[in-house]
Amino acid sequence: MKLVKAHGDSWELTEDGKLLTKSSSETLVSSAQMWWREHLDAWRNLDHTLRTGESYFEALYGKPFFEWLENRDEARQLYHESMREYARIDYVKVPEIINRYKPRHLIDIGGGTGILCEMILELNPEMKAYLLDKPSVIEEAEKVLKRSKHYTRLKFLKGDFFQLPEGDYDAAVLSRVLHDWG
């Protein structure tokens, strides 16, 4: 995996290895921990899913992933932190692209704990953002974003993807919401 390299009589972290430290600005510690747990068991049995069409995660844990996550505080926090980690790396250009259009009201549909909203608001001081997700996720987002300097420009919407609230939105984003909604 090339996470460490020899350096004289000792070892040092490679750039990839530094991603697994909390001190890295691009840390993936929570992501690595999340994928090493229950997800790994499900991925190890990908062949079952490919053969049967059934989710092995659901077969193994008795519920679909997000339903299973609802009642597991530690796993849910780890999941949300890993999504924030990915966003810091994956979405660097998204705020710049959105800012070209100068939207005034943006809705982030399924925006989790709001990292993308934060990143977009950072570049657009006139914008207001609406974060829409399931009630339990929005409760978590409100706690996480309470410390954000953009908190007063955020509105938290408890709901679901399929019943969008009416609003004066001139931009919408969806990120990491590709799932089997059956």
Short mmCIF file of C-alpha atoms in Angstrom, two decimals:
data_model
loop_
_atom_site.label_atom_id
_atom_site.label_comp_id
_atom_site.label_asym_id
_atom_site.label_seq_id
_atom_site.Cartn_x
_atom_site.Cartn_y
_atom_site.Cartn_z
CA MET A 1 0.00 0.00 0.00
CA LYS A 2 3.08 2.23 0.21
CA LEU A 3 1.99 4.01 3.39
CA VAL A 4 5.51 4.09 4.85
CA LYS A 5 8.99 4.25 3.37
CA ALA A 6 12.46 3.59 4.72
CA HIS A 7 14.38 6.67 5.78
CA GLY A 8 17.85 5.70 6.90
CA ASP A 9 17.50 3.48 9.96
CA SER A 10 13.85 4.41 10.49
CA TRP A 11 10.56 4.67 8.68
CA GLU A 12 8.46 7.65 7.69
CA LEU A 13 4.97 8.12 6.33
CA THR A 14 4.48 8.60 2.61
CA GLU A 15 2.01 11.23 1.37
CA ASP A 16 -0.64 8.48 1.23
CA GLY A 17 0.29 7.37 4.75
CA LYS A 18 -0.23 10.91 6.05
CA LEU A 19 -3.88 10.67 4.97
CA LEU A 20 -4.32 8.18 7.81
CA THR A 21 -3.30 10.71 10.48
CA LYS A 22 -5.68 13.16 12.11
CA SER A 23 -3.13 15.95 11.68
CA SER A 24 -3.46 15.87 7.88
CA SER A 25 -5.73 18.54 6.38
CA GLU A 26 -6.92 15.80 4.01
CA THR A 27 -7.30 13.14 6.70
CA LEU A 28 -9.21 9.98 5.85
CA VAL A 29 -8.97 8.44 9.33
CA SER A 30 -12.73 8.16 9.86
CA SER A 31 -13.23 6.87 6.33
CA ALA A 32 -10.63 4.15 6.82
CA GLN A 33 -12.21 3.17 10.13
CA MET A 34 -15.69 3.08 8.62
CA TRP A 35 -14.68 0.94 5.62
CA TRP A 36 -12.72 -1.42 7.85
CA ARG A 37 -15.80 -2.29 9.89
CA GLU A 38 -19.20 -3.52 8.75
CA HIS A 39 -18.72 -2.39 5.14
CA LEU A 40 -15.71 -4.66 4.75
CA ASP A 41 -17.77 -7.70 5.72
CA ALA A 42 -20.35 -6.77 3.10
CA TRP A 43 -17.75 -6.11 0.39
CA ARG A 44 -16.04 -9.42 1.11
CA ASN A 45 -19.25 -11.06 -0.03
CA LEU A 46 -19.87 -8.96 -3.12
CA ASP A 47 -20.24 -12.16 -5.12
CA HIS A 48 -23.42 -12.96 -3.14
CA THR A 49 -24.93 -9.62 -4.17
CA LEU A 50 -23.87 -10.04 -7.78
CA ARG A 51 -25.33 -13.56 -7.95
CA THR A 52 -28.59 -12.90 -6.10
CA GLY A 53 -29.23 -9.16 -6.42
CA GLU A 54 -29.68 -9.05 -2.64
CA SER A 55 -27.73 -6.65 -0.45
CA TYR A 56 -25.27 -8.70 1.56
CA PHE A 57 -25.12 -5.89 4.14
CA GLU A 58 -28.84 -6.32 4.68
CA ALA A 59 -28.54 -10.12 4.81
CA LEU A 60 -25.72 -9.84 7.34
CA TYR A 61 -27.14 -7.11 9.59
CA GLY A 62 -30.89 -7.52 9.05
CA LYS A 63 -31.52 -4.00 7.72
CA PRO A 64 -30.50 -1.76 4.85
CA PHE A 65 -27.42 0.33 5.70
CA PHE A 66 -29.11 3.65 6.48
CA GLU A 67 -31.82 2.00 8.56
CA TRP A 68 -29.13 0.05 10.45
CA LEU A 69 -27.17 3.28 10.98
CA GLU A 70 -30.12 5.08 12.62
CA ASN A 71 -29.74 3.34 15.99
CA ARG A 72 -25.95 3.19 16.17
CA ASP A 73 -24.58 6.50 17.42
CA GLU A 74 -20.88 5.68 17.05
CA ALA A 75 -21.25 4.21 13.56
CA ARG A 76 -23.48 7.10 12.47
CA GLN A 77 -20.98 9.71 13.70
CA LEU A 78 -18.16 7.85 11.97
CA TYR A 79 -20.17 7.75 8.74
CA HIS A 80 -20.93 11.49 8.86
CA GLU A 81 -17.32 12.37 9.63
CA SER A 82 -16.11 10.18 6.77
CA MET A 83 -18.51 11.99 4.40
CA ARG A 84 -17.06 15.31 5.62
CA GLU A 85 -13.54 13.98 4.99
CA TYR A 86 -14.37 12.93 1.44
CA ALA A 87 -16.04 16.28 0.73
CA ARG A 88 -12.96 18.26 1.79
CA ILE A 89 -11.02 16.41 -0.90
CA ASP A 90 -13.61 15.63 -3.59
CA TYR A 91 -15.56 18.89 -3.66
CA VAL A 92 -12.77 21.47 -3.73
CA LYS A 93 -13.88 22.82 -7.14
CA VAL A 94 -17.66 22.63 -6.57
CA PRO A 95 -17.96 25.96 -4.69
CA GLU A 96 -16.03 27.78 -7.44
CA ILE A 97 -18.26 26.34 -10.15
CA ILE A 98 -21.47 27.21 -8.28
CA ASN A 99 -20.18 30.69 -7.47
CA ARG A 100 -19.87 31.47 -11.22
CA TYR A 101 -23.67 31.62 -11.36
CA LYS A 102 -24.04 33.78 -8.23
CA PRO A 103 -27.09 31.98 -6.83
CA ARG A 104 -28.80 33.64 -3.88
CA HIS A 105 -30.56 30.59 -2.46
CA LEU A 106 -29.09 27.11 -2.74
CA ILE A 107 -30.62 23.86 -1.54
CA ASP A 108 -28.36 20.92 -0.74
CA ILE A 109 -30.55 17.84 -1.10
CA GLY A 110 -29.36 14.98 1.08
CA GLY A 111 -26.51 17.19 2.28
CA GLY A 112 -25.69 15.21 5.40
CA THR A 113 -23.99 17.33 8.04
CA GLY A 114 -23.53 20.25 5.65
CA ILE A 115 -19.85 20.33 4.71
CA LEU A 116 -20.61 21.17 1.07
CA CYS A 117 -22.96 23.98 2.16
CA GLU A 118 -20.17 25.35 4.35
CA MET A 119 -17.67 25.21 1.50
CA ILE A 120 -20.07 26.96 -0.90
CA LEU A 121 -21.06 29.65 1.61
CA GLU A 122 -17.39 30.37 2.25
CA LEU A 123 -17.03 31.64 -1.34
CA ASN A 124 -20.38 33.39 -1.59
CA PRO A 125 -21.05 35.77 1.33
CA GLU A 126 -24.44 36.87 -0.04
CA MET A 127 -25.89 33.37 -0.42
CA LYS A 128 -28.28 31.56 1.89
CA ALA A 129 -28.21 27.77 1.92
CA TYR A 130 -30.89 25.24 2.80
CA LEU A 131 -29.74 21.84 3.99
CA LEU A 132 -32.29 19.07 3.45
CA ASP A 133 -31.94 15.59 4.92
CA LYS A 134 -33.68 13.10 7.17
CA PRO A 135 -34.66 14.48 10.60
CA SER A 136 -31.97 12.54 12.50
CA VAL A 137 -29.29 13.76 10.08
CA ILE A 138 -30.43 17.38 10.33
CA GLU A 139 -30.28 17.17 14.13
CA GLU A 140 -26.65 16.05 13.80
CA ALA A 141 -25.94 18.78 11.22
CA GLU A 142 -27.29 21.47 13.53
CA LYS A 143 -24.87 20.34 16.24
CA VAL A 144 -21.90 20.16 13.86
CA LEU A 145 -22.61 23.49 12.16
CA LYS A 146 -23.42 25.43 15.32
CA ARG A 147 -19.69 26.32 15.38
CA SER A 148 -19.66 27.43 11.73
CA LYS A 149 -19.26 31.12 10.94
CA HIS A 150 -21.94 30.56 8.29
CA TYR A 151 -24.54 29.19 10.72
CA THR A 152 -26.83 32.23 10.43
CA ARG A 153 -27.01 31.82 6.63
CA LEU A 154 -28.08 28.18 6.87
CA LYS A 155 -31.60 26.89 7.18
CA PHE A 156 -32.08 23.26 8.21
CA LEU A 157 -34.90 21.34 6.56
CA LYS A 158 -36.09 18.00 7.88
CA GLY A 159 -37.63 15.98 5.10
CA ASP A 160 -36.93 13.57 2.29
CA PHE A 161 -35.56 13.75 -1.25
CA PHE A 162 -38.83 12.89 -2.89
CA GLN A 163 -40.89 15.67 -1.34
CA LEU A 164 -38.88 18.83 -1.73
CA PRO A 165 -40.17 21.81 0.21
CA GLU A 166 -41.25 24.79 -1.84
CA GLY A 167 -38.75 27.59 -1.82
CA ASP A 168 -37.07 30.31 -3.81
CA TYR A 169 -34.03 28.19 -4.73
CA ASP A 170 -31.99 29.20 -7.74
CA ALA A 171 -29.44 26.40 -7.33
CA ALA A 172 -29.54 22.83 -6.08
CA VAL A 173 -26.84 20.29 -5.34
CA LEU A 174 -26.96 16.57 -4.68
CA SER A 175 -23.78 14.79 -3.69
CA ARG A 176 -23.08 11.22 -2.67
CA VAL A 177 -26.75 10.29 -2.81
CA LEU A 178 -26.62 7.59 -5.47
CA HIS A 179 -28.36 4.65 -3.79
CA ASP A 180 -30.83 1.94 -4.59
CA TRP A 181 -34.02 3.70 -3.61
CA GLY A 182 -35.96 0.62 -4.75
#
